[in-house]
XYZ file of C-alpha atoms in Angstrom:
724
model
C -6.653 23.354 -24.115
C -9.862 24.164 -21.420
C -12.281 23.456 -23.073
C -16.376 23.554 -22.350
C -19.060 23.408 -24.886
C -22.053 24.138 -21.785
C -25.381 22.024 -21.714
C -26.554 20.815 -18.590
C -24.615 21.001 -14.990
C -24.612 17.625 -14.591
C -22.319 17.636 -17.996
C -19.479 17.915 -15.808
C -20.151 16.036 -12.786
C -19.225 12.427 -13.947
C -15.480 13.050 -14.444
C -15.639 15.692 -11.042
C -16.322 12.576 -9.484
C -15.310 9.568 -11.531
C -11.804 9.654 -9.704
C -10.496 10.254 -5.960
C -7.136 9.974 -8.005
C -6.630 13.159 -9.396
C -4.968 12.015 -13.626
C -5.169 14.425 -16.403
C -7.833 12.880 -18.604
C -9.349 13.896 -22.033
C -13.160 12.996 -22.134
C -15.796 12.669 -24.624
C -18.943 11.886 -22.961
C -21.792 11.177 -24.283
C -24.815 9.431 -22.650
C -22.830 6.504 -21.927
C -20.184 7.385 -21.716
C -21.761 9.139 -18.966
C -22.816 6.586 -17.022
C -19.434 5.294 -17.222
C -18.773 8.527 -15.390
C -21.439 7.300 -13.168
C -20.647 4.608 -12.590
C -16.900 4.907 -11.917
C -17.983 7.850 -9.093
C -18.122 4.090 -6.270
C -14.676 4.531 -6.459
C -14.514 7.452 -4.201
C -17.161 5.370 -2.167
C -16.426 2.518 -2.652
C -13.302 -0.061 -2.077
C -14.074 -2.378 -5.451
C -13.616 -0.842 -8.591
C -17.151 -0.456 -9.952
C -17.112 0.768 -13.811
C -20.318 -0.297 -14.715
C -20.546 -0.720 -18.634
C -21.913 1.552 -20.442
C -26.058 2.216 -21.546
C -26.608 1.260 -25.182
C -27.717 4.490 -27.548
C -30.876 3.806 -26.870
C -31.253 4.473 -23.033
C -32.867 7.676 -22.031
C -31.088 10.474 -22.023
C -31.355 13.876 -21.476
C -27.835 14.855 -21.698
C -26.128 15.414 -25.425
C -22.474 14.985 -27.017
C -20.123 17.618 -24.415
C -16.195 18.020 -24.872
C -13.774 18.223 -21.533
C -10.744 18.945 -20.579
C -10.069 18.403 -17.417
C -8.266 16.949 -14.310
C -10.362 14.717 -13.002
C -10.311 16.304 -8.073
C -10.081 14.519 -5.613
C -11.992 14.967 -1.427
C -8.293 16.317 -0.067
C -5.043 16.629 -0.885
C -3.435 14.418 0.678
C -5.194 11.543 -1.116
C -3.293 9.598 -3.498
C -3.419 7.126 -6.492
C 0.296 5.149 -7.959
C -0.890 2.888 -10.781
C 0.397 -0.043 -12.585
C 2.082 1.867 -14.778
C 3.873 3.590 -12.372
C 4.880 0.401 -10.173
C 6.250 -1.140 -12.684
C 9.584 1.690 -13.232
C 10.757 1.406 -8.323
C 10.952 -1.330 -7.077
C 7.377 -3.612 -6.709
C 8.325 -7.085 -6.680
C 6.554 -7.306 -3.231
C 3.442 -5.521 -1.893
C 6.242 -4.280 1.691
C 8.091 -2.464 -1.430
C 4.509 -1.209 -3.634
C 3.884 0.837 -0.014
C 6.518 2.186 0.097
C 6.583 3.652 -2.866
C 3.196 5.468 -1.257
C 4.221 9.291 -0.115
C 3.882 9.590 3.268
C 3.807 5.278 4.410
C 6.419 3.656 5.215
C 6.255 -0.419 5.821
C 8.552 -2.505 6.989
C 9.065 -5.956 7.893
C 9.372 -8.107 11.324
C 11.841 -10.534 11.649
C 10.615 -13.334 8.806
C 8.920 -12.374 5.076
C 5.834 -13.917 6.654
C 4.416 -11.909 8.478
C 2.372 -8.937 8.670
C 5.166 -5.597 8.047
C 4.754 -2.674 10.623
C 3.397 0.268 8.718
C 4.442 3.974 9.906
C 1.658 6.677 8.268
C 1.115 10.712 9.285
C 2.563 9.582 13.186
C 1.669 7.243 13.402
C 3.602 2.943 14.122
C 0.338 1.656 13.398
C 2.626 -2.091 14.242
C 0.162 -4.562 11.601
C -2.694 -2.896 11.094
C -3.828 -1.247 14.062
C -5.063 2.590 13.525
C -4.436 2.089 8.925
C -7.249 0.533 6.960
C -6.286 -1.941 4.646
C -8.407 -3.757 1.565
C -8.165 -5.678 -2.050
C -10.956 -4.547 -3.947
C -13.055 -4.048 -1.518
C -12.596 -6.331 0.699
C -10.948 -5.884 4.477
C -7.030 -7.432 4.642
C -7.165 -7.016 8.392
C -7.504 -9.220 11.272
C -9.691 -7.790 14.588
C -8.588 -9.142 17.575
C -6.169 -10.824 16.046
C -3.329 -13.460 17.845
C -0.239 -11.518 16.965
C -1.949 -7.402 17.495
C -5.429 -6.039 17.030
C -6.111 -5.006 13.300
C -3.515 -7.496 12.041
C -2.599 -7.687 7.575
C -0.729 -9.560 6.354
C -0.547 -8.159 2.829
C 1.776 -11.592 1.191
C -0.794 -13.552 -0.327
C -1.485 -10.644 -3.018
C 0.721 -10.787 -5.897
C 2.055 -7.199 -7.271
C 1.603 -8.524 -10.819
C -1.796 -8.557 -10.457
C -2.706 -4.601 -8.722
C -3.809 -1.569 -11.705
C -3.279 1.046 -8.751
C -3.690 1.605 -5.418
C -5.340 4.070 -3.981
C -3.588 5.776 -0.608
C -6.460 8.227 1.868
C -4.517 9.882 4.859
C -7.287 10.521 7.506
C -10.819 9.650 8.501
C -13.047 12.333 6.351
C -14.192 9.597 3.500
C -17.548 7.807 4.757
C -16.442 4.334 2.577
C -13.870 3.613 4.781
C -14.908 2.866 9.417
C -13.109 0.707 11.270
C -9.288 0.656 12.136
C -9.175 4.331 8.955
C -6.844 6.700 11.382
C -3.881 7.698 10.494
C -5.831 6.551 7.065
C -6.704 4.044 4.771
C -5.041 1.787 1.402
C -6.707 -0.290 -1.317
C -5.411 -2.015 -3.986
C -7.289 -2.113 -6.834
C -6.333 -5.791 -9.750
C -6.465 -5.149 -12.857
C -9.357 -7.236 -15.577
C -6.781 -8.413 -17.237
C -3.121 -8.607 -18.529
C -2.316 -6.485 -21.416
C 0.077 -9.103 -22.441
C 0.582 -12.888 -20.606
C 3.673 -12.806 -18.755
C 6.501 -15.483 -17.887
C 9.252 -13.649 -14.460
C 11.884 -15.027 -13.249
C 14.065 -13.215 -11.022
C 16.899 -14.016 -9.111
C 19.176 -12.302 -6.825
C 20.903 -12.174 -3.477
C 20.671 -14.453 0.036
C 18.911 -17.649 -2.393
C 16.294 -15.775 -3.430
C 13.758 -16.913 -5.841
C 11.136 -15.327 -6.918
C 9.569 -17.094 -10.275
C 6.143 -14.971 -12.037
C 3.237 -16.223 -13.940
C 0.063 -14.217 -15.538
C -2.121 -15.087 -18.466
C -5.321 -13.472 -19.432
C -7.601 -16.232 -21.808
C -10.309 -15.288 -23.543
C -13.027 -17.795 -22.738
C -15.730 -15.723 -24.998
C -17.526 -12.444 -23.410
C -14.951 -12.889 -20.324
C -12.277 -10.644 -18.828
C -9.764 -13.241 -17.229
C -7.240 -12.811 -15.225
C -5.213 -15.441 -13.873
C -1.588 -15.217 -11.821
C 0.808 -17.532 -9.915
C 3.550 -16.533 -8.128
C 6.313 -18.668 -5.743
C 8.877 -17.155 -3.882
C 11.903 -18.328 -1.692
C 14.684 -16.945 0.356
C 16.919 -16.797 3.284
C 17.797 -13.159 3.740
C 20.773 -11.913 4.930
C 20.134 -13.909 8.760
C 22.763 -16.526 9.893
C 19.335 -18.872 10.648
C 18.047 -18.115 7.523
C 14.626 -17.089 6.758
C 13.417 -20.143 4.285
C 10.443 -18.422 3.600
C 8.371 -19.853 1.467
C 5.628 -19.045 -0.349
C 3.116 -19.121 -2.508
C 0.328 -17.087 -4.353
C -2.930 -17.659 -7.165
C -5.322 -15.567 -8.234
C -7.512 -15.713 -10.582
C -10.334 -13.387 -11.632
C -12.897 -13.312 -14.566
C -14.643 -10.095 -15.091
C -18.087 -10.933 -17.127
C -21.147 -7.647 -18.710
C -24.193 -9.850 -18.465
C -26.357 -7.183 -19.888
C -24.959 -3.609 -21.081
C -26.132 -1.887 -18.324
C -24.206 -4.335 -15.635
C -20.937 -5.475 -14.946
C -20.192 -8.698 -12.693
C -16.545 -9.666 -11.228
C -15.602 -12.763 -9.556
C -11.886 -13.769 -8.134
C -11.045 -16.056 -6.060
C -7.146 -15.993 -4.200
C -5.054 -19.245 -1.813
C -1.464 -17.805 -0.485
C 0.621 -20.588 1.767
C 3.435 -19.492 3.580
C 6.529 -21.067 6.056
C 9.078 -19.248 7.210
C 12.243 -19.526 10.120
C 12.655 -16.006 11.958
C 15.661 -14.928 13.591
C 13.636 -12.430 15.683
C 14.613 -9.551 17.783
C 17.749 -8.502 18.604
C 19.097 -6.528 21.807
C 21.835 -3.920 21.042
C 23.412 -4.357 24.162
C 25.009 -7.406 22.458
C 25.184 -6.169 19.216
C 27.814 -3.499 21.144
C 29.752 -5.756 23.746
C 30.082 -8.466 20.194
C 28.866 -11.013 21.588
C 26.539 -11.308 18.641
C 26.717 -9.754 14.726
C 23.646 -7.933 14.079
C 22.601 -10.502 11.597
C 22.748 -13.324 14.518
C 19.543 -14.773 16.499
C 19.502 -15.651 20.431
C 16.614 -18.557 18.951
C 17.322 -19.681 16.194
C 13.272 -21.107 16.475
C 11.635 -18.733 16.167
C 9.032 -18.319 12.663
C 5.730 -19.672 11.813
C 3.130 -20.920 9.436
C -0.074 -18.720 7.940
C -1.800 -19.333 5.617
C -5.312 -17.212 3.520
C -8.277 -17.791 1.149
C -10.484 -15.697 -0.556
C -12.685 -14.991 -2.568
C -14.590 -12.138 -3.366
C -18.139 -11.592 -6.008
C -18.983 -7.835 -6.866
C -21.782 -7.034 -9.008
C -23.210 -3.041 -10.625
C -25.264 -1.559 -12.178
C -26.040 1.183 -14.041
C -29.670 1.047 -15.401
C -29.774 5.262 -16.018
C -26.818 8.647 -16.717
C -27.870 9.456 -13.401
C -27.720 6.035 -10.739
C -26.277 3.381 -10.468
C -25.729 -0.523 -7.526
C -23.027 -2.032 -6.431
C -23.795 -5.385 -4.466
C -20.409 -7.008 -3.187
C -19.379 -10.249 -1.490
C -16.378 -11.654 -0.083
C -14.848 -14.232 2.530
C -12.077 -15.343 3.727
C -10.200 -18.307 5.635
C -7.299 -17.429 7.641
C -5.200 -19.155 9.916
C -1.186 -18.412 11.271
C 0.817 -20.126 14.255
C 3.723 -18.093 15.024
C 6.528 -18.277 17.574
C 7.938 -15.748 19.460
C 10.726 -15.068 21.953
C 10.818 -11.040 22.094
C 11.938 -11.457 26.407
C 14.475 -14.215 25.846
C 15.005 -15.389 29.596
C 12.664 -12.413 31.529
C 10.016 -14.276 32.750
C 11.251 -18.301 32.349
C 14.892 -18.278 32.606
C 15.153 -22.075 32.342
C 12.706 -22.384 29.125
C 12.731 -18.858 28.134
C 9.537 -16.768 27.445
C 9.159 -17.885 23.859
C 5.172 -17.825 22.954
C 2.825 -19.145 20.753
C 0.319 -17.256 18.942
C -2.381 -19.511 16.581
C -5.496 -17.801 14.989
C -7.533 -19.589 12.867
C -10.884 -17.908 11.437
C -13.032 -17.637 9.007
C -13.877 -13.793 7.792
C -16.790 -12.827 5.753
C -18.843 -9.539 4.943
C -20.802 -7.144 2.130
C -22.360 -4.476 1.199
C -24.353 -2.241 -0.843
C -24.153 1.080 -2.018
C -26.477 2.853 -4.417
C -25.055 6.446 -6.424
C -27.252 9.146 -7.764
C -26.782 12.083 -9.403
C -29.436 14.890 -9.491
C -31.479 18.074 -9.009
C -31.682 20.122 -4.914
C -33.438 22.995 -6.668
C -30.927 24.012 -9.011
C -28.093 22.211 -7.711
C -26.184 19.035 -8.681
C -25.840 16.669 -6.735
C -24.803 13.260 -6.194
C -26.016 10.916 -3.427
C -24.929 8.204 -1.850
C -26.175 5.339 0.488
C -24.420 2.580 1.402
C -24.471 -0.309 3.504
C -21.904 -2.616 4.692
C -21.700 -5.742 7.713
C -18.023 -7.526 8.370
C -18.782 -11.095 10.416
C -15.078 -11.956 12.758
C -15.315 -16.023 13.593
C -11.702 -16.271 14.750
C -10.213 -19.273 17.579
C -7.178 -16.920 19.528
C -4.973 -18.436 21.359
C -1.773 -18.251 23.547
C 0.654 -20.770 24.503
C 3.999 -20.398 26.187
C 6.691 -22.255 23.785
C 10.406 -23.371 23.721
C 11.782 -24.236 20.782
C 7.990 -25.056 18.539
C 6.633 -27.453 21.747
C 3.618 -25.955 23.840
C 4.365 -25.591 27.240
C 1.368 -24.635 28.503
C -2.247 -21.603 27.460
C -1.548 -17.694 28.574
C -4.893 -18.182 26.322
C -7.512 -19.635 24.648
C -11.011 -18.053 23.421
C -13.623 -18.182 20.893
C -14.182 -14.888 19.592
C -16.924 -13.923 17.656
C -17.339 -9.945 16.271
C -20.660 -8.619 14.542
C -20.310 -5.117 12.621
C -23.087 -3.471 10.500
C -23.000 -0.067 9.192
C -25.072 2.175 7.082
C -23.279 5.992 5.970
C -24.954 8.740 3.940
C -23.141 11.591 1.695
C -24.437 13.926 -0.486
C -22.116 16.437 -2.319
C -22.841 19.621 -4.233
C -21.711 21.151 -6.985
C -22.414 24.924 -5.973
C -20.530 26.027 -8.384
C -18.799 25.005 -11.206
C -15.584 26.293 -9.070
C -16.957 25.054 -5.742
C -17.850 21.719 -4.407
C -19.473 21.006 -0.263
C -19.152 17.169 0.701
C -21.548 16.149 4.260
C -21.616 12.941 4.988
C -22.349 10.720 7.960
C -21.503 7.160 9.076
C -22.504 4.889 11.689
C -21.302 1.019 12.709
C -22.457 -0.522 15.445
C -20.808 -3.716 16.526
C -21.417 -6.816 18.278
C -18.800 -8.854 20.321
C -19.530 -12.750 22.175
C -15.823 -13.595 23.627
C -15.884 -17.768 25.202
C -13.219 -19.239 26.812
C -11.932 -22.746 25.560
C -9.627 -22.864 27.502
C -9.172 -26.997 29.755
C -11.221 -27.264 33.028
C -6.818 -28.352 34.373
C -5.517 -25.124 33.158
C -5.424 -23.625 36.118
C -2.968 -21.092 35.724
C -4.633 -19.325 33.005
C -5.767 -16.402 32.136
C -9.622 -17.693 31.572
C -11.534 -14.881 29.521
C -15.300 -14.655 28.411
C -18.484 -11.899 28.268
C -20.611 -9.876 25.511
C -20.713 -7.235 24.787
C -22.633 -4.057 22.747
C -20.720 -0.526 21.268
C -21.730 2.078 18.646
C -20.439 4.929 17.242
C -21.535 6.782 15.009
C -19.304 9.887 13.317
C -19.678 12.975 10.901
C -17.568 13.593 7.522
C -17.492 16.821 6.255
C -15.140 18.570 2.874
C -15.144 21.858 0.848
C -13.670 21.792 -2.220
C -12.902 25.096 -4.264
C -11.019 26.467 -6.319
C -10.144 30.362 -6.143
C -8.398 31.001 -9.164
C -10.310 28.683 -11.481
C -10.201 31.935 -14.192
C -6.117 32.655 -13.818
C -4.718 30.731 -16.988
C -1.525 29.785 -14.564
C -2.696 29.052 -10.979
C -7.053 27.414 -12.490
C -6.344 24.139 -11.645
C -5.514 24.775 -8.035
C -8.035 23.421 -5.319
C -7.789 24.396 -2.006
C -9.492 21.221 0.692
C -10.926 21.852 3.679
C -11.653 18.621 5.667
C -12.965 17.174 8.939
C -13.096 13.532 9.876
C -14.545 11.503 12.809
C -13.236 7.831 12.521
C -12.750 5.299 15.156
C -10.570 2.243 16.096
C -12.377 -1.183 17.764
C -10.835 -2.606 20.418
C -9.172 -6.118 20.406
C -12.339 -8.596 21.656
C -10.398 -9.545 25.285
C -10.298 -6.102 26.074
C -13.351 -5.095 24.735
C -15.769 -7.653 27.695
C -13.994 -6.605 30.174
C -15.213 -5.012 33.447
C -14.499 -1.306 32.434
C -13.814 -1.620 28.705
C -13.983 -0.011 25.610
C -15.354 -0.580 22.772
C -14.250 1.242 20.449
C -11.896 4.991 20.413
C -12.977 7.683 18.635
C -10.689 9.997 16.420
C -11.474 12.957 14.968
C -9.566 15.101 12.513
C -8.526 18.185 10.534
C -7.211 19.428 6.783
C -6.829 22.075 5.196
C -4.869 21.019 1.500
C -4.456 22.601 -1.544
C -3.340 20.664 -5.149
C -1.800 22.768 -8.645
C -0.698 21.851 -11.726
C 1.956 24.749 -12.569
C 3.189 25.872 -16.493
C 1.007 22.174 -17.195
C 4.430 19.733 -16.209
C 4.485 20.463 -11.804
C 2.531 18.698 -9.933
C 2.231 20.697 -6.290
C 0.359 18.856 -3.286
C 0.894 19.889 0.967
C -1.467 19.078 3.521
C -1.505 20.590 7.315
C -3.192 18.296 9.005
C -4.463 17.366 12.918
C -5.661 14.074 14.351
C -7.053 13.261 17.978
C -7.089 9.960 18.977
C -9.544 9.052 22.451
C -7.289 6.135 22.982
C -4.051 4.546 21.352
C -2.975 1.220 21.161
C 0.634 0.605 21.847
C 2.836 -3.391 21.604
C 3.396 -5.060 24.849
C 6.790 -7.569 23.813
C 5.812 -9.951 26.842
C 2.955 -10.960 25.216
C 3.388 -9.838 21.488
C 0.399 -7.832 21.017
C -1.058 -4.464 21.715
C -2.781 -2.799 25.409
C -4.824 0.013 25.308
C -3.448 2.938 26.292
C -3.910 7.132 26.717
C -5.413 9.881 23.990
C -3.447 11.412 21.820
C -2.135 14.205 18.981
C -0.684 14.234 16.595
C -0.269 17.257 13.619
C 1.637 17.314 11.252
C 2.328 18.883 7.466
C 2.475 16.376 3.639
C 4.720 17.807 1.283
C 4.769 16.319 -2.073
C 5.999 17.133 -6.058
C 6.184 16.360 -9.198
C 8.400 17.602 -12.120
C 9.332 16.627 -16.291
C 12.688 17.770 -16.007
C 13.143 16.726 -19.052
C 10.883 14.597 -21.317
C 12.243 11.359 -21.000
C 12.844 12.268 -16.171
C 10.486 12.086 -14.126
C 11.149 13.860 -10.451
C 9.496 13.224 -7.506
C 9.542 13.871 -3.538
C 7.374 13.622 -1.056
C 7.960 14.555 2.963
C 5.553 14.311 5.303
C 6.829 15.606 9.631
C 4.361 14.910 12.593
C 4.819 16.127 16.144
C 3.123 12.781 18.319
C 2.253 12.943 21.499
C -0.457 11.822 24.736
C -2.074 14.466 24.950
C -2.200 14.620 28.934
C 0.827 13.745 29.726
C 2.896 15.334 26.956
C 5.125 12.340 26.395
C 6.901 10.282 23.532
C 4.525 7.949 20.811
C 6.340 5.070 21.216
C 7.902 4.651 17.634
C 5.955 6.916 15.963
C 7.534 8.238 13.184
C 8.358 12.467 12.665
C 9.842 12.323 9.813
C 9.019 10.550 6.016
C 10.713 11.231 3.171
C 10.240 9.327 -0.486
C 11.848 10.246 -3.369
C 13.751 10.029 -6.291
C 14.711 10.384 -10.706
C 12.937 8.231 -13.364
C 14.071 7.885 -16.502
C 11.531 6.657 -19.737
C 13.489 6.422 -23.583
C 12.156 4.634 -26.934
C 14.896 2.425 -27.179
C 12.982 0.400 -24.204
C 15.326 1.178 -21.709
C 13.898 2.991 -18.103
C 15.301 3.321 -15.304
C 14.565 4.763 -11.790
C 17.233 5.767 -8.840
C 14.312 5.763 -5.415
C 15.175 7.426 -2.060
C 13.521 7.231 1.319
C 14.457 8.070 4.769
C 12.095 7.379 7.720
C 13.600 9.930 10.486
C 15.360 9.579 14.669
C 11.915 8.452 16.719
C 11.892 8.731 20.796
C 11.409 4.081 22.101
C 9.490 4.514 24.612
C 7.565 6.933 26.547
C 10.055 9.422 28.302
C 12.631 9.287 24.950
C 15.780 8.629 26.992
C 16.152 6.183 24.178
C 16.062 7.172 20.547
C 15.294 4.095 17.400
C 17.672 4.991 14.810
C 16.401 6.000 11.709
C 18.075 5.725 8.095
C 18.474 6.743 4.269
C 18.452 4.154 1.517
C 18.697 4.254 -1.998
C 17.553 1.328 -4.288
C 18.419 1.521 -7.898
C 16.543 -0.510 -11.102
C 17.637 -0.869 -14.622
C 15.329 -2.098 -17.454
C 15.602 -3.193 -20.661
C 13.055 -4.427 -23.002
C 13.558 -5.873 -26.948
C 10.388 -6.822 -28.946
C 9.140 -9.753 -26.431
C 11.676 -9.795 -23.543
C 12.526 -7.979 -20.999
C 15.864 -8.065 -18.848
C 15.883 -6.057 -14.659
C 18.290 -4.814 -12.421
C 17.422 -4.834 -8.926
C 20.140 -2.668 -6.078
C 18.817 -2.529 -3.155
C 20.299 -0.797 0.241
C 22.202 0.937 -2.639
C 25.055 2.711 -0.075
C 24.992 0.072 2.238
C 23.750 0.739 4.943
C 23.380 -1.044 8.672
C 20.197 0.538 9.164
C 17.553 -1.285 11.668
C 14.640 -2.665 9.725
C 12.131 -3.136 13.129
C 13.738 -1.968 16.019
C 11.450 -1.617 20.026
C 12.206 -0.853 23.862
C 11.611 -3.803 25.104
C 12.192 -5.575 28.396
C 14.797 -8.009 28.998
C 17.158 -10.580 29.721
C 19.602 -13.161 27.559
C 21.121 -15.905 29.303
C 24.821 -14.977 30.714
C 22.684 -11.937 32.464
C 20.059 -13.610 34.775
C 21.207 -14.086 38.317
C 24.412 -12.333 38.041
C 22.929 -8.397 36.731
C 20.262 -8.020 38.827
C 16.856 -6.713 37.071
C 16.918 -10.448 35.852
C 17.169 -12.635 38.620
C 17.029 -16.418 38.916
C 13.284 -16.827 39.856
C 12.162 -14.683 36.786
C 10.349 -11.509 38.852
C 13.105 -9.381 37.722
C 11.661 -6.229 35.524
C 14.023 -7.028 33.101
C 16.909 -4.886 30.839
C 15.320 -1.618 29.519
C 16.754 -0.811 25.434
C 16.707 -1.539 22.198
C 15.063 -4.952 20.045
C 15.710 -4.952 16.491
C 15.261 -6.112 13.079
C 18.542 -5.842 10.914
C 17.703 -4.161 7.325
C 19.242 -6.457 4.561
C 22.365 -5.402 3.132
C 23.440 -3.827 0.023
C 21.268 -6.459 -2.673
C 21.726 -7.632 -6.412
C 18.117 -9.342 -8.270
C 18.809 -9.650 -11.785
C 15.819 -11.093 -12.967
C 13.793 -11.930 -17.650
C 10.533 -11.423 -17.887
C 8.996 -12.817 -21.297
C 5.217 -11.026 -22.852
C 4.526 -13.217 -25.165
């Protein structure tokens, strides 16, 4: 029902700006709840959840109570939020499984469960995070100038049970997102407390075990959330992964005054694993290797990360609020890989060791105000951010995890300072316009740390600065707001410029380009028909001045030429019965290099997520999920193809009182699929001195082929959860 007692143009603003995830809600709003809405408005301009305490009845205000039943709008038709309740009915034991529930996004594991995932979104193979920005409550996950590739984003420190919702922003249209947010940004919002304390034990195929505990003890006025996770798996490989992961998360939230909120959390992660690595397809076809075999069984690594995050929000009135955030991270990764086997060193092999140890810290301040510009209700936002990375980064030649020599070893100091301003004008009840500007300034300083006797190594040193200014604009209108059937239809026009920074080791070189700009636009529509059928579609275009592509012999990324992508996104949700929901997400893209028209290696062209979800009153629930990734070119001339796949997952749950049993069957059809694959020039041992492309002196070009990591076969997992 659409009911309004219109008192003032501001009356709908907290509803309109209170959320970017488009949930249906019925809101009874008084002066205190309007303050809450104003604070919630920060969700679209600031990564953390900045819900401020409601202003008390003694707070001066000119707004009277109204009742609104309305669908909260988004800023773009392609924006989406997945909430904890939706995740519970889908695979969610890992952050990889959570990400694979997001429309148009596929996350896969390279080799060994401990590395960062490979992210596919909007025609981008983002490798480990080159053009997708990931956050947890606004704390950056991506690591710039990382040893294993620009934007390396390892989410293994996040415990899935602590996630309240996941916000997905596609495209460069949002002022709150800066570096790397070209294909989009993902922000994980953590819970303030657990609705129920729980202990869970889960086990399954391949010696997989997972134990979690989540509690919210009462500490006076402080809301608490404490969670721990222990995970182990050998995986399906003949060389067991021995992947062990330990996580801890603690969050404390307090309302110091009725107008303010203070939130603090810290987390700790430790991971250790072995890996079978990528293997050449030709060896599997020749039956010299099983698809779950390894060429170099000594691959693997170790990672750890600790984070702290402090957020303070202050809402002095129903029209304004402040947010201040400080965060810090310490991370370390030691990674052993061998992508080319015996191409460069036919005797000892081409094993590499990438080492990254860093301190990351930063913060942001944001002010949000609702005001009248003449007779036009306006929301204005101004924000300032800074980020600082101090990293020791090294690349070494290794054999069986023993270093043979250094290739590069540097200290990287990278600083960024950012500011943004956005105005949103509510021109009519059915029409709003957003315009914003974001500026970012970077300082890069690289110092060589190689020993004096490392004469054959590459010495890198230098410093440089660069800056970029990016405009953003969005027009959102409801052309059929008076029509009973189409009243919830909104049309979105979005434009924005974004960027990614390049690795500091490249940026300080003569002719280096520290920042690469993107320019994008989108036309989208979102509607709800018959109060049941949710539909959304978007046509988009994105140009990028410089593409980042994977380099196998160094195990990292490098800049290449300008690219263009265009595509279409489509989403549908429909409750077939009160207990059965169907959903479908499709994403098509046409990615290519602008000058030559060549293919962008591994860039996805067609993605699909969808399924059926059932929820019964007797405690039973279940879901059948499908995930599809189409074939795509593996190299520029399209002579090699990265084969796609269609996977089915089945999840069944039953809760009786305070005990819940669950069964998950992953890859239900037992499909042979490749989780990760690259076009790589390599030489296996038996090709050295035999194949002319693999001479014994190590000076050959190698054999170009698909090197891949196989996906898991049919996998059964079962678990018990005790709630208290």
